């Protein structure tokens, strides 16, 4: 584990201390939990952003090609492997 120093506003510090007291946890544990939550949320948001950007990839393509890919996805050999 790495030690990290950060600056917090008085309100942030008071809120974190209150939350730590309510949870019966240390201030460090509450901050680590918040950072973990932030990283998970950021990863999900990035995945959604990349997924949304991919929808535009077939904008200039032949629709028949897209239909063939959809059929392959639905009825491809990978379904029979299970």
XYZ file of C-alpha atoms in Angstrom:
82
model
C 0.000 0.000 0.000
C 1.235 3.478 -0.861
C 0.915 6.529 1.360
C -0.643 9.512 -0.415
C -1.132 13.037 0.814
C -4.121 15.082 -0.398
C -5.684 18.433 0.384
C -9.344 18.537 1.393
C -11.666 21.406 2.130
C -12.930 21.726 5.683
C -16.353 20.499 4.535
C -14.856 17.452 2.789
C -12.753 16.608 5.844
C -15.743 16.963 8.202
C -17.982 14.894 5.940
C -15.442 12.097 5.645
C -14.814 12.055 9.404
C -18.578 11.891 10.053
C -18.982 9.060 7.539
C -16.056 7.172 9.057
C -17.583 7.506 12.553
C -20.970 6.295 11.299
C -19.386 3.304 9.582
C -17.033 2.534 12.427
C -14.145 2.739 9.980
C -10.973 4.747 9.689
C -10.796 7.873 7.589
C -8.286 6.092 5.335
C -10.654 3.168 4.785
C -13.495 5.497 3.814
C -11.251 7.342 1.346
C -9.999 4.065 -0.178
C -13.609 2.888 -0.558
C -14.501 6.168 -2.299
C -11.510 5.881 -4.630
C -12.405 2.264 -5.479
C -15.980 3.319 -6.236
C -14.770 6.199 -8.395
C -12.412 3.964 -10.379
C -15.152 1.380 -10.987
C -17.612 4.063 -12.099
C -15.012 5.678 -14.360
C -14.251 2.315 -15.990
C -17.961 1.672 -16.632
C -18.444 5.177 -18.008
C -15.452 4.754 -20.333
C -16.820 1.411 -21.538
C -20.201 2.993 -22.267
C -18.547 5.890 -24.098
C -16.499 3.523 -26.266
C -19.552 1.368 -26.923
C -21.620 4.398 -27.977
C -18.807 5.556 -30.278
C -18.738 2.128 -31.940
C -22.363 2.436 -33.013
C -21.346 4.972 -35.629
C -18.797 2.657 -37.271
C -21.354 1.102 -39.649
C -22.958 4.424 -40.599
C -21.365 4.375 -44.090
C -21.501 0.580 -44.567
C -23.843 -1.638 -46.522
C -26.794 -2.666 -44.337
C -26.732 -6.181 -45.822
C -23.266 -6.647 -44.352
C -24.520 -5.597 -40.949
C -27.463 -7.994 -41.183
C -25.055 -10.823 -42.014
C -22.952 -9.999 -38.949
C -26.046 -9.958 -36.750
C -27.134 -13.360 -38.085
C -23.651 -14.740 -37.515
C -23.712 -13.454 -33.953
C -27.122 -14.995 -33.267
C -26.617 -18.301 -35.036
C -22.864 -18.768 -35.197
C -20.951 -21.886 -34.172
C -20.165 -20.431 -30.771
C -23.711 -21.290 -29.645
C -23.113 -24.985 -30.400
C -19.871 -25.149 -28.397
C -21.648 -25.199 -25.016
